[in-house]
PDB file of C-alpha atoms in Angstrom:
ATOM      1  CA  MET A 259      45.815  -0.921 -59.818  1.00  0.00           C
ATOM      2  CA  LEU A 260      43.082   1.162 -58.223  1.00  0.00           C
ATOM      3  CA  ARG A 261      45.695   3.504 -56.781  1.00  0.00           C
ATOM      4  CA  ALA A 262      47.188   4.002 -60.229  1.00  0.00           C
ATOM      5  CA  PHE A 263      43.781   4.865 -61.595  1.00  0.00           C
ATOM      6  CA  ARG A 264      43.228   7.417 -58.837  1.00  0.00           C
ATOM      7  CA  PHE A 265      46.681   8.853 -59.497  1.00  0.00           C
ATOM      8  CA  ILE A 266      45.839   9.430 -63.150  1.00  0.00           C
ATOM      9  CA  ILE A 267      42.537  11.052 -62.233  1.00  0.00           C
ATOM     10  CA  ASP A 268      44.257  13.309 -59.718  1.00  0.00           C
ATOM     11  CA  LEU A 269      46.711  14.459 -62.365  1.00  0.00           C
ATOM     12  CA  PHE A 270      43.900  15.842 -64.478  1.00  0.00           C
ATOM     13  CA  THR A 271      41.527  17.052 -61.782  1.00  0.00           C
ATOM     14  CA  GLN A 272      44.256  18.988 -59.985  1.00  0.00           C
ATOM     15  CA  ARG A 273      45.366  20.562 -63.281  1.00  0.00           C
ATOM     16  CA  HIS A 274      48.903  19.321 -63.076  1.00  0.00           C
ATOM     17  CA  GLY A 275      49.296  19.673 -66.834  1.00  0.00           C
ATOM     18  CA  ILE A 276      53.084  19.668 -66.875  1.00  0.00           C
ATOM     19  CA  VAL A 277      53.324  16.603 -64.710  1.00  0.00           C
ATOM     20  CA  ALA A 278      50.788  14.832 -66.864  1.00  0.00           C
ATOM     21  CA  PHE A 279      52.663  15.821 -70.047  1.00  0.00           C
ATOM     22  CA  VAL A 280      55.954  14.554 -68.657  1.00  0.00           C
ATOM     23  CA  PHE A 281      54.300  11.331 -67.448  1.00  0.00           C
ATOM     24  CA  PHE A 282      52.809  10.462 -70.815  1.00  0.00           C
ATOM     25  CA  LEU A 283      55.970  11.539 -72.639  1.00  0.00           C
ATOM     26  CA  LEU A 284      58.043   9.170 -70.565  1.00  0.00           C
ATOM     27  CA  LEU A 285      55.413   6.465 -70.973  1.00  0.00           C
ATOM     28  CA  GLY A 286      55.535   6.855 -74.773  1.00  0.00           C
ATOM     29  CA  PHE A 287      59.308   6.837 -74.844  1.00  0.00           C
ATOM     30  CA  THR A 288      59.422   3.742 -72.638  1.00  0.00           C
ATOM     31  CA  MET A 289      56.989   1.894 -74.842  1.00  0.00           C
ATOM     32  CA  ARG A 290      58.914   2.916 -77.989  1.00  0.00           C
ATOM     33  CA  GLN A 291      62.176   1.523 -76.609  1.00  0.00           C
ATOM     34  CA  SER A 292      60.669  -1.544 -74.941  1.00  0.00           C
ATOM     35  CA  PRO A 293      60.346  -5.009 -76.448  1.00  0.00           C
ATOM     36  CA  GLU A 294      57.000  -6.089 -77.872  1.00  0.00           C
ATOM     37  CA  ALA A 295      56.115  -8.216 -74.819  1.00  0.00           C
ATOM     38  CA  VAL A 296      56.702  -5.299 -72.431  1.00  0.00           C
ATOM     39  CA  LYS A 297      54.554  -3.006 -74.588  1.00  0.00           C
ATOM     40  CA  LYS A 298      51.693  -5.486 -74.416  1.00  0.00           C
ATOM     41  CA  ASN A 299      52.001  -5.723 -70.618  1.00  0.00           C
ATOM     42  CA  ILE A 300      51.976  -1.920 -70.265  1.00  0.00           C
ATOM     43  CA  VAL A 301      48.890  -1.580 -72.483  1.00  0.00           C
ATOM     44  CA  ALA A 302      47.121  -4.391 -70.628  1.00  0.00           C
ATOM     45  CA  SER A 303      47.916  -2.752 -67.278  1.00  0.00           C
ATOM     46  CA  ILE A 304      46.602   0.610 -68.452  1.00  0.00           C
ATOM     47  CA  LEU A 305      43.398  -0.935 -69.815  1.00  0.00           C
ATOM     48  CA  ASP A 306      42.874  -2.924 -66.616  1.00  0.00           C
ATOM     49  CA  THR A 307      43.308   0.254 -64.593  1.00  0.00           C
ATOM     50  CA  VAL A 308      40.885   2.258 -66.733  1.00  0.00           C
ATOM     51  CA  PHE A 309      38.198  -0.427 -66.916  1.00  0.00           C
ATOM     52  CA  TYR A 310      38.567  -1.697 -63.327  1.00  0.00           C
ATOM     53  CA  PRO A 311      35.571   0.316 -61.911  1.00  0.00           C
ATOM     54  CA  ALA A 312      33.326  -0.935 -64.719  1.00  0.00           C
ATOM     55  CA  GLN A 313      34.453  -4.491 -64.107  1.00  0.00           C
ATOM     56  CA  MET A 314      33.778  -4.122 -60.402  1.00  0.00           C
ATOM     57  CA  LEU A 315      30.285  -2.780 -61.143  1.00  0.00           C
ATOM     58  CA  LEU A 316      29.478  -5.633 -63.506  1.00  0.00           C
ATOM     59  CA  SER A 317      30.781  -8.177 -60.997  1.00  0.00           C
ATOM     60  CA  SER A 318      28.596  -6.642 -58.287  1.00  0.00           C
ATOM     61  CA  VAL A 319      25.527  -6.812 -60.530  1.00  0.00           C
ATOM     62  CA  ASP A 320      26.219 -10.461 -61.394  1.00  0.00           C
ATOM     63  CA  ALA A 321      26.742 -11.312 -57.712  1.00  0.00           C
ATOM     64  CA  TYR A 322      23.462  -9.571 -56.784  1.00  0.00           C
ATOM     65  CA  ARG A 323      21.572 -11.483 -59.473  1.00  0.00           C
ATOM     66  CA  SER A 324      23.098 -14.750 -58.310  1.00  0.00           C
ATOM     67  CA  VAL A 325      22.142 -14.081 -54.677  1.00  0.00           C
ATOM     68  CA  ALA A 326      18.590 -13.069 -55.691  1.00  0.00           C
ATOM     69  CA  ALA A 327      18.160 -16.236 -57.770  1.00  0.00           C
ATOM     70  CA  GLU A 328      19.509 -18.396 -54.956  1.00  0.00           C
ATOM     71  CA  ASN A 329      17.193 -16.679 -52.464  1.00  0.00           C
ATOM     72  CA  GLU A 330      14.187 -17.336 -54.708  1.00  0.00           C
ATOM     73  CA  GLN A 331      15.197 -20.973 -55.056  1.00  0.00           C
ATOM     74  CA  LEU A 332      15.516 -21.321 -51.283  1.00  0.00           C
ATOM     75  CA  LYS A 333      12.032 -19.836 -50.815  1.00  0.00           C
ATOM     76  CA  GLU A 334      10.560 -22.373 -53.241  1.00  0.00           C
ATOM     77  CA  GLU A 335      12.408 -25.207 -51.519  1.00  0.00           C
ATOM     78  CA  ASN A 336      11.156 -24.037 -48.115  1.00  0.00           C
ATOM     79  CA  ALA A 337       7.561 -23.919 -49.374  1.00  0.00           C
ATOM     80  CA  ARG A 338       7.892 -27.420 -50.830  1.00  0.00           C
ATOM     81  CA  LEU A 339       9.337 -28.809 -47.577  1.00  0.00           C
ATOM     82  CA  ARG A 340       6.529 -27.199 -45.572  1.00  0.00           C
ATOM     83  CA  GLN A 341       3.959 -28.812 -47.856  1.00  0.00           C
ATOM     84  CA  GLU A 342       5.641 -32.212 -47.552  1.00  0.00           C
ATOM     85  CA  THR A 343       5.726 -31.865 -43.761  1.00  0.00           C
ATOM     86  CA  TYR A 344       2.014 -31.035 -43.757  1.00  0.00           C
ATOM     87  CA  TYR A 345       1.176 -34.075 -45.902  1.00  0.00           C
ATOM     88  CA  ALA A 346       3.309 -36.302 -43.679  1.00  0.00           C
ATOM     89  CA  SER A 347       1.514 -35.031 -40.564  1.00  0.00           C
ATOM     90  CA  GLU A 348      -1.879 -35.589 -42.179  1.00  0.00           C
ATOM     91  CA  GLY A 349      -0.804 -39.085 -43.195  1.00  0.00           C
ATOM     92  CA  LEU A 350       0.196 -39.974 -39.631  1.00  0.00           C
ATOM     93  CA  GLN A 351      -3.126 -38.720 -38.283  1.00  0.00           C
ATOM     94  CA  GLU A 352      -5.040 -40.711 -40.883  1.00  0.00           C
ATOM     95  CA  LEU A 353      -2.992 -43.807 -40.052  1.00  0.00           C
ATOM     96  CA  ALA A 354      -3.904 -43.416 -36.367  1.00  0.00           C
ATOM     97  CA  ARG A 355      -7.595 -43.091 -37.246  1.00  0.00           C
ATOM     98  CA  LEU A 356      -7.513 -46.174 -39.449  1.00  0.00           C
ATOM     99  CA  HIS A 357      -5.696 -48.102 -36.725  1.00  0.00           C
ATOM    100  CA  THR A 358      -8.528 -47.269 -34.323  1.00  0.00           C
ATOM    101  CA  LEU A 359     -11.049 -48.208 -37.002  1.00  0.00           C
ATOM    102  CA  VAL A 360      -9.795 -51.784 -36.964  1.00  0.00           C
ATOM    103  CA  ARG A 361     -11.190 -52.167 -33.440  1.00  0.00           C
ATOM    104  CA  PHE A 362     -14.601 -50.928 -34.618  1.00  0.00           C
ATOM    105  CA  ASP A 363     -14.580 -53.387 -37.503  1.00  0.00           C
ATOM    106  CA  ASP A 364     -13.786 -56.302 -35.200  1.00  0.00           C
ATOM    107  CA  LYS A 365     -16.343 -55.282 -32.569  1.00  0.00           C
ATOM    108  CA  TRP A 366     -19.451 -55.319 -34.773  1.00  0.00           C
ATOM    109  CA  ASP A 367     -18.295 -57.626 -37.527  1.00  0.00           C
ATOM    110  CA  PHE A 368     -19.672 -55.432 -40.320  1.00  0.00           C
ATOM    111  CA  PRO A 369     -17.702 -54.078 -43.304  1.00  0.00           C
ATOM    112  CA  ILE A 370     -16.744 -50.430 -43.003  1.00  0.00           C
ATOM    113  CA  VAL A 371     -16.684 -47.798 -45.762  1.00  0.00           C
ATOM    114  CA  THR A 372     -14.431 -44.790 -45.188  1.00  0.00           C
ATOM    115  CA  ALA A 373     -15.809 -41.503 -46.515  1.00  0.00           C
ATOM    116  CA  ARG A 374     -14.886 -37.824 -46.542  1.00  0.00           C
ATOM    117  CA  VAL A 375     -17.288 -35.002 -45.754  1.00  0.00           C
ATOM    118  CA  VAL A 376     -17.744 -32.893 -48.890  1.00  0.00           C
ATOM    119  CA  GLY A 377     -20.767 -30.758 -47.999  1.00  0.00           C
ATOM    120  CA  HIS A 378     -23.021 -29.359 -45.250  1.00  0.00           C
ATOM    121  CA  ASN A 379     -26.653 -28.379 -45.274  1.00  0.00           C
ATOM    122  CA  PRO A 380     -27.072 -24.603 -45.788  1.00  0.00           C
ATOM    123  CA  GLY A 381     -29.511 -24.145 -42.891  1.00  0.00           C
ATOM    124  CA  ARG A 382     -29.030 -22.261 -39.640  1.00  0.00           C
ATOM    125  CA  PHE A 383     -28.116 -25.431 -37.755  1.00  0.00           C
ATOM    126  CA  LEU A 384     -26.071 -28.341 -39.003  1.00  0.00           C
ATOM    127  CA  THR A 385     -28.399 -31.334 -39.430  1.00  0.00           C
ATOM    128  CA  THR A 386     -27.104 -33.090 -42.578  1.00  0.00           C
ATOM    129  CA  LEU A 387     -23.805 -33.823 -44.289  1.00  0.00           C
ATOM    130  CA  VAL A 388     -22.843 -35.006 -47.765  1.00  0.00           C
ATOM    131  CA  ILE A 389     -20.123 -37.645 -48.120  1.00  0.00           C
ATOM    132  CA  ASN A 390     -18.177 -38.838 -51.168  1.00  0.00           C
ATOM    133  CA  ARG A 391     -19.401 -42.440 -51.077  1.00  0.00           C
ATOM    134  CA  GLY A 392     -22.592 -43.877 -52.565  1.00  0.00           C
ATOM    135  CA  THR A 393     -24.213 -46.989 -53.952  1.00  0.00           C
ATOM    136  CA  HIS A 394     -21.163 -47.609 -56.140  1.00  0.00           C
ATOM    137  CA  HIS A 395     -19.194 -48.143 -52.909  1.00  0.00           C
ATOM    138  CA  GLY A 396     -21.842 -50.277 -51.185  1.00  0.00           C
ATOM    139  CA  VAL A 397     -23.565 -47.480 -49.249  1.00  0.00           C
ATOM    140  CA  LYS A 398     -27.334 -47.759 -48.792  1.00  0.00           C
ATOM    141  CA  GLU A 399     -30.072 -45.891 -46.964  1.00  0.00           C
ATOM    142  CA  ASN A 400     -30.388 -46.398 -43.187  1.00  0.00           C
ATOM    143  CA  MET A 401     -26.781 -47.524 -42.753  1.00  0.00           C
ATOM    144  CA  PRO A 402     -25.208 -46.237 -39.499  1.00  0.00           C
ATOM    145  CA  VAL A 403     -22.558 -43.519 -39.731  1.00  0.00           C
ATOM    146  CA  PHE A 404     -19.976 -42.976 -36.991  1.00  0.00           C
ATOM    147  CA  SER A 405     -16.556 -41.455 -36.369  1.00  0.00           C
ATOM    148  CA  MET A 406     -13.636 -42.261 -34.104  1.00  0.00           C
ATOM    149  CA  ASN A 407     -15.392 -40.306 -31.340  1.00  0.00           C
ATOM    150  CA  GLY A 408     -18.858 -41.800 -31.573  1.00  0.00           C
ATOM    151  CA  LEU A 409     -22.165 -41.942 -33.414  1.00  0.00           C
ATOM    152  CA  VAL A 410     -22.780 -39.389 -36.165  1.00  0.00           C
ATOM    153  CA  GLY A 411     -26.117 -40.392 -37.691  1.00  0.00           C
ATOM    154  CA  LYS A 412     -27.414 -42.510 -40.560  1.00  0.00           C
ATOM    155  CA  ILE A 413     -27.631 -42.507 -44.349  1.00  0.00           C
ATOM    156  CA  THR A 414     -30.938 -41.043 -45.579  1.00  0.00           C
ATOM    157  CA  LYS A 415     -30.225 -40.866 -49.303  1.00  0.00           C
ATOM    158  CA  ALA A 416     -27.639 -42.736 -51.376  1.00  0.00           C
ATOM    159  CA  ALA A 417     -26.745 -41.740 -54.929  1.00  0.00           C
ATOM    160  CA  TYR A 418     -24.177 -43.390 -57.186  1.00  0.00           C
ATOM    161  CA  SER A 419     -21.086 -41.626 -55.811  1.00  0.00           C
ATOM    162  CA  HIS A 420     -22.400 -39.467 -52.935  1.00  0.00           C
ATOM    163  CA  SER A 421     -24.747 -39.860 -49.978  1.00  0.00           C
ATOM    164  CA  ARG A 422     -26.593 -37.692 -47.487  1.00  0.00           C
ATOM    165  CA  VAL A 423     -26.096 -38.248 -43.765  1.00  0.00           C
ATOM    166  CA  GLN A 424     -28.782 -37.362 -41.235  1.00  0.00           C
ATOM    167  CA  LEU A 425     -27.052 -36.159 -38.043  1.00  0.00           C
ATOM    168  CA  LEU A 426     -28.139 -36.728 -34.461  1.00  0.00           C
ATOM    169  CA  THR A 427     -29.001 -33.023 -34.312  1.00  0.00           C
ATOM    170  CA  ASP A 428     -31.783 -33.480 -36.876  1.00  0.00           C
ATOM    171  CA  PRO A 429     -35.145 -33.290 -35.008  1.00  0.00           C
ATOM    172  CA  ASN A 430     -36.490 -36.013 -37.311  1.00  0.00           C
ATOM    173  CA  LEU A 431     -34.004 -38.585 -36.022  1.00  0.00           C
ATOM    174  CA  LYS A 432     -35.131 -40.561 -32.962  1.00  0.00           C
ATOM    175  CA  LEU A 433     -32.583 -42.796 -31.299  1.00  0.00           C
ATOM    176  CA  SER A 434     -32.904 -45.512 -28.694  1.00  0.00           C
ATOM    177  CA  VAL A 435     -30.073 -45.282 -26.143  1.00  0.00           C
ATOM    178  CA  ILE A 436     -28.983 -47.093 -23.022  1.00  0.00           C
ATOM    179  CA  GLU A 437     -27.100 -45.794 -20.004  1.00  0.00           C
ATOM    180  CA  ARG A 438     -23.860 -47.740 -19.732  1.00  0.00           C
ATOM    181  CA  LYS A 439     -23.989 -48.482 -15.985  1.00  0.00           C
ATOM    182  CA  SER A 440     -27.660 -48.960 -15.175  1.00  0.00           C
ATOM    183  CA  ARG A 441     -28.500 -50.491 -18.592  1.00  0.00           C
ATOM    184  CA  VAL A 442     -31.802 -48.603 -18.600  1.00  0.00           C
ATOM    185  CA  VAL A 443     -33.167 -47.779 -22.042  1.00  0.00           C
ATOM    186  CA  GLY A 444     -34.282 -44.291 -23.049  1.00  0.00           C
ATOM    187  CA  PHE A 445     -34.837 -42.185 -26.157  1.00  0.00           C
ATOM    188  CA  LEU A 446     -32.705 -39.392 -27.532  1.00  0.00           C
ATOM    189  CA  GLU A 447     -33.678 -36.625 -29.936  1.00  0.00           C
ATOM    190  CA  SER A 448     -32.974 -33.012 -30.851  1.00  0.00           C
ATOM    191  CA  VAL A 449     -35.820 -30.568 -30.388  1.00  0.00           C
ATOM    192  CA  ASP A 450     -34.283 -27.448 -31.929  1.00  0.00           C
ATOM    193  CA  GLY A 451     -31.693 -28.877 -34.338  1.00  0.00           C
ATOM    194  CA  ARG A 452     -28.858 -27.956 -32.010  1.00  0.00           C
ATOM    195  CA  LEU A 453     -29.139 -29.559 -28.556  1.00  0.00           C
ATOM    196  CA  LEU A 454     -29.603 -33.257 -27.785  1.00  0.00           C
ATOM    197  CA  THR A 455     -32.117 -34.339 -25.145  1.00  0.00           C
ATOM    198  CA  ALA A 456     -32.631 -37.823 -23.695  1.00  0.00           C
ATOM    199  CA  MET A 457     -35.628 -39.121 -21.750  1.00  0.00           C
ATOM    200  CA  ILE A 458     -34.803 -41.931 -19.307  1.00  0.00           C
ATOM    201  CA  PRO A 459     -36.848 -43.453 -16.433  1.00  0.00           C
ATOM    202  CA  SER A 460     -36.172 -41.669 -13.158  1.00  0.00           C
ATOM    203  CA  HIS A 461     -35.556 -44.922 -11.220  1.00  0.00           C
ATOM    204  CA  ALA A 462     -32.355 -45.491 -13.221  1.00  0.00           C
ATOM    205  CA  GLY A 463     -30.564 -42.904 -11.123  1.00  0.00           C
ATOM    206  CA  VAL A 464     -28.714 -41.456 -14.114  1.00  0.00           C
ATOM    207  CA  LYS A 465     -26.576 -38.467 -13.152  1.00  0.00           C
ATOM    208  CA  VAL A 466     -24.340 -35.861 -14.749  1.00  0.00           C
ATOM    209  CA  GLY A 467     -21.295 -37.404 -16.403  1.00  0.00           C
ATOM    210  CA  ASP A 468     -22.886 -40.789 -17.182  1.00  0.00           C
ATOM    211  CA  THR A 469     -22.424 -42.211 -20.671  1.00  0.00           C
ATOM    212  CA  LEU A 470     -25.121 -43.034 -23.204  1.00  0.00           C
ATOM    213  CA  ILE A 471     -24.615 -45.602 -25.964  1.00  0.00           C
ATOM    214  CA  THR A 472     -26.843 -47.050 -28.669  1.00  0.00           C
ATOM    215  CA  SER A 473     -29.207 -49.718 -27.295  1.00  0.00           C
ATOM    216  CA  GLY A 474     -29.432 -51.822 -30.450  1.00  0.00           C
ATOM    217  CA  LEU A 475     -33.222 -51.451 -30.546  1.00  0.00           C
ATOM    218  CA  GLY A 476     -34.900 -50.289 -33.723  1.00  0.00           C
ATOM    219  CA  GLY A 477     -32.942 -52.435 -36.145  1.00  0.00           C
ATOM    220  CA  ILE A 478     -30.704 -49.694 -37.576  1.00  0.00           C
ATOM    221  CA  PHE A 479     -27.913 -48.962 -35.099  1.00  0.00           C
ATOM    222  CA  PRO A 480     -26.009 -51.855 -33.515  1.00  0.00           C
ATOM    223  CA  LYS A 481     -25.648 -51.923 -29.766  1.00  0.00           C
ATOM    224  CA  GLY A 482     -22.737 -50.180 -28.097  1.00  0.00           C
ATOM    225  CA  ILE A 483     -21.825 -47.164 -30.257  1.00  0.00           C
ATOM    226  CA  PRO A 484     -20.911 -44.236 -27.945  1.00  0.00           C
ATOM    227  CA  VAL A 485     -23.357 -41.345 -28.213  1.00  0.00           C
ATOM    228  CA  GLY A 486     -22.542 -38.793 -25.517  1.00  0.00           C
ATOM    229  CA  THR A 487     -22.462 -37.860 -21.846  1.00  0.00           C
ATOM    230  CA  VAL A 488     -25.167 -36.419 -19.620  1.00  0.00           C
ATOM    231  CA  LYS A 489     -24.458 -32.775 -18.774  1.00  0.00           C
ATOM    232  CA  SER A 490     -27.649 -31.928 -16.855  1.00  0.00           C
ATOM    233  CA  VAL A 491     -30.746 -33.651 -15.424  1.00  0.00           C
ATOM    234  CA  ARG A 492     -34.150 -32.070 -14.907  1.00  0.00           C
ATOM    235  CA  LEU A 493     -37.754 -33.085 -14.257  1.00  0.00           C
ATOM    236  CA  ALA A 494     -40.021 -34.145 -17.096  1.00  0.00           C
ATOM    237  CA  ASP A 495     -43.782 -33.769 -17.431  1.00  0.00           C
ATOM    238  CA  LEU A 496     -44.118 -37.287 -16.026  1.00  0.00           C
ATOM    239  CA  ASP A 497     -42.685 -37.982 -12.563  1.00  0.00           C
ATOM    240  CA  VAL A 498     -41.435 -41.371 -13.657  1.00  0.00           C
ATOM    241  CA  MET A 499     -39.174 -39.852 -16.333  1.00  0.00           C
ATOM    242  CA  ARG A 500     -36.177 -37.506 -16.346  1.00  0.00           C
ATOM    243  CA  LEU A 501     -35.022 -35.187 -19.125  1.00  0.00           C
ATOM    244  CA  MET A 502     -31.293 -34.972 -19.729  1.00  0.00           C
ATOM    245  CA  ASP A 503     -29.231 -32.629 -21.875  1.00  0.00           C
ATOM    246  CA  VAL A 504     -26.541 -34.632 -23.661  1.00  0.00           C
ATOM    247  CA  ASP A 505     -23.125 -33.604 -24.943  1.00  0.00           C
ATOM    248  CA  PRO A 506     -22.377 -35.723 -28.033  1.00  0.00           C
ATOM    249  CA  PHE A 507     -18.929 -37.250 -28.238  1.00  0.00           C
ATOM    250  CA  GLN A 508     -18.585 -36.022 -31.805  1.00  0.00           C
ATOM    251  CA  GLU A 509     -18.384 -32.312 -32.639  1.00  0.00           C
ATOM    252  CA  PHE A 510     -20.269 -32.257 -35.945  1.00  0.00           C
ATOM    253  CA  TYR A 511     -18.821 -28.975 -37.232  1.00  0.00           C
ATOM    254  CA  THR A 512     -15.274 -30.408 -37.209  1.00  0.00           C
ATOM    255  CA  LEU A 513     -16.033 -33.639 -39.060  1.00  0.00           C
ATOM    256  CA  GLU A 514     -13.697 -34.397 -41.967  1.00  0.00           C
ATOM    257  CA  GLU A 515     -13.997 -38.178 -42.194  1.00  0.00           C
ATOM    258  CA  VAL A 516     -16.770 -40.591 -41.265  1.00  0.00           C
ATOM    259  CA  PHE A 517     -17.258 -44.339 -41.447  1.00  0.00           C
ATOM    260  CA  VAL A 518     -20.339 -46.018 -42.854  1.00  0.00           C
ATOM    261  CA  MET A 519     -21.204 -49.401 -41.398  1.00  0.00           C
ATOM    262  CA  GLU A 520     -22.501 -51.706 -44.119  1.00  0.00           C
ATOM    263  CA  LYS A 521     -25.340 -52.977 -41.966  1.00  0.00           C
ATOM    264  CA  ASP A 522     -28.822 -53.338 -43.426  1.00  0.00           C
ATOM    265  CA  PRO A 523     -31.799 -52.792 -41.100  1.00  0.00           C
ATOM    266  CA  GLU A 524     -33.074 -56.004 -39.535  1.00  0.00           C
ATOM    267  CA  TRP A 525     -36.045 -56.705 -41.773  1.00  0.00           C
ATOM    268  CA  ILE A 526     -38.321 -58.142 -39.058  1.00  0.00           C
ATOM    269  CA  ILE A 527     -37.990 -55.091 -36.815  1.00  0.00           C
ATOM    270  CA  GLN A 528     -38.173 -52.727 -39.777  1.00  0.00           C
ATOM    271  CA  GLU A 529     -41.391 -54.414 -40.953  1.00  0.00           C
ATOM    272  CA  LEU A 530     -42.982 -53.969 -37.524  1.00  0.00           C
ATOM    273  CA  LEU A 531     -41.930 -50.315 -37.379  1.00  0.00           C
ATOM    274  CA  ASP A 532     -43.498 -49.642 -40.761  1.00  0.00           C
ATOM    275  CA  GLU A 533     -46.899 -50.981 -39.710  1.00  0.00           C
TER     276      GLU A 533
END
């Protein structure tokens, strides 16, 4: 059919007028003498030949539109699958964290409130966080806050649906700790809002790499929550004491979830501390 179309075009472009005249004369005579069905077939063939390029063009346009629409649909499907994969991965990580949390709950026998970090203090150093749990969820002031890695801090202000957490890096937070092996008690604090320093008696023989945990003294933090490891030891102003720089187990800038232990301060100890 395409060849026939090219043949007709060549007849006119090459100026073969006589040949063209004879061709159409014979075509008209044939159609005049032919039955009605043959005439219809000849006309249909001629029309198909003439309109074939246009039909091919329209078919190409339709095919291009179909491919473009299918490509767009595949992009949307790929984006949706990526999002579902991300949510599934996050769900597995959260399940692992909650599985570990069960051991914390059994160890101290206090109810646990799971919370998400929704804000940081705007200062130069990170000393406080804001979580999305408050008095409506059972959170109160002075309740311990920890993560899967270790101690985070304590609640300093509880509103209806949100609370403020004072981190270990806050210079106003003093913490009683104990070295896991020697069982010697010391005190931990942050001087500059960034680094943690512990003071422990020199006779304990604490060295780099040893682990510090909460001592249970003070009435706020229960005994045994991991705090950090000793990364350096140096002399203090008193010969009987040693100063130690401590690496906390928890990196505070990466916190997304924390756990609040529903433990009220022991009122007898708290009363003595207030005097």
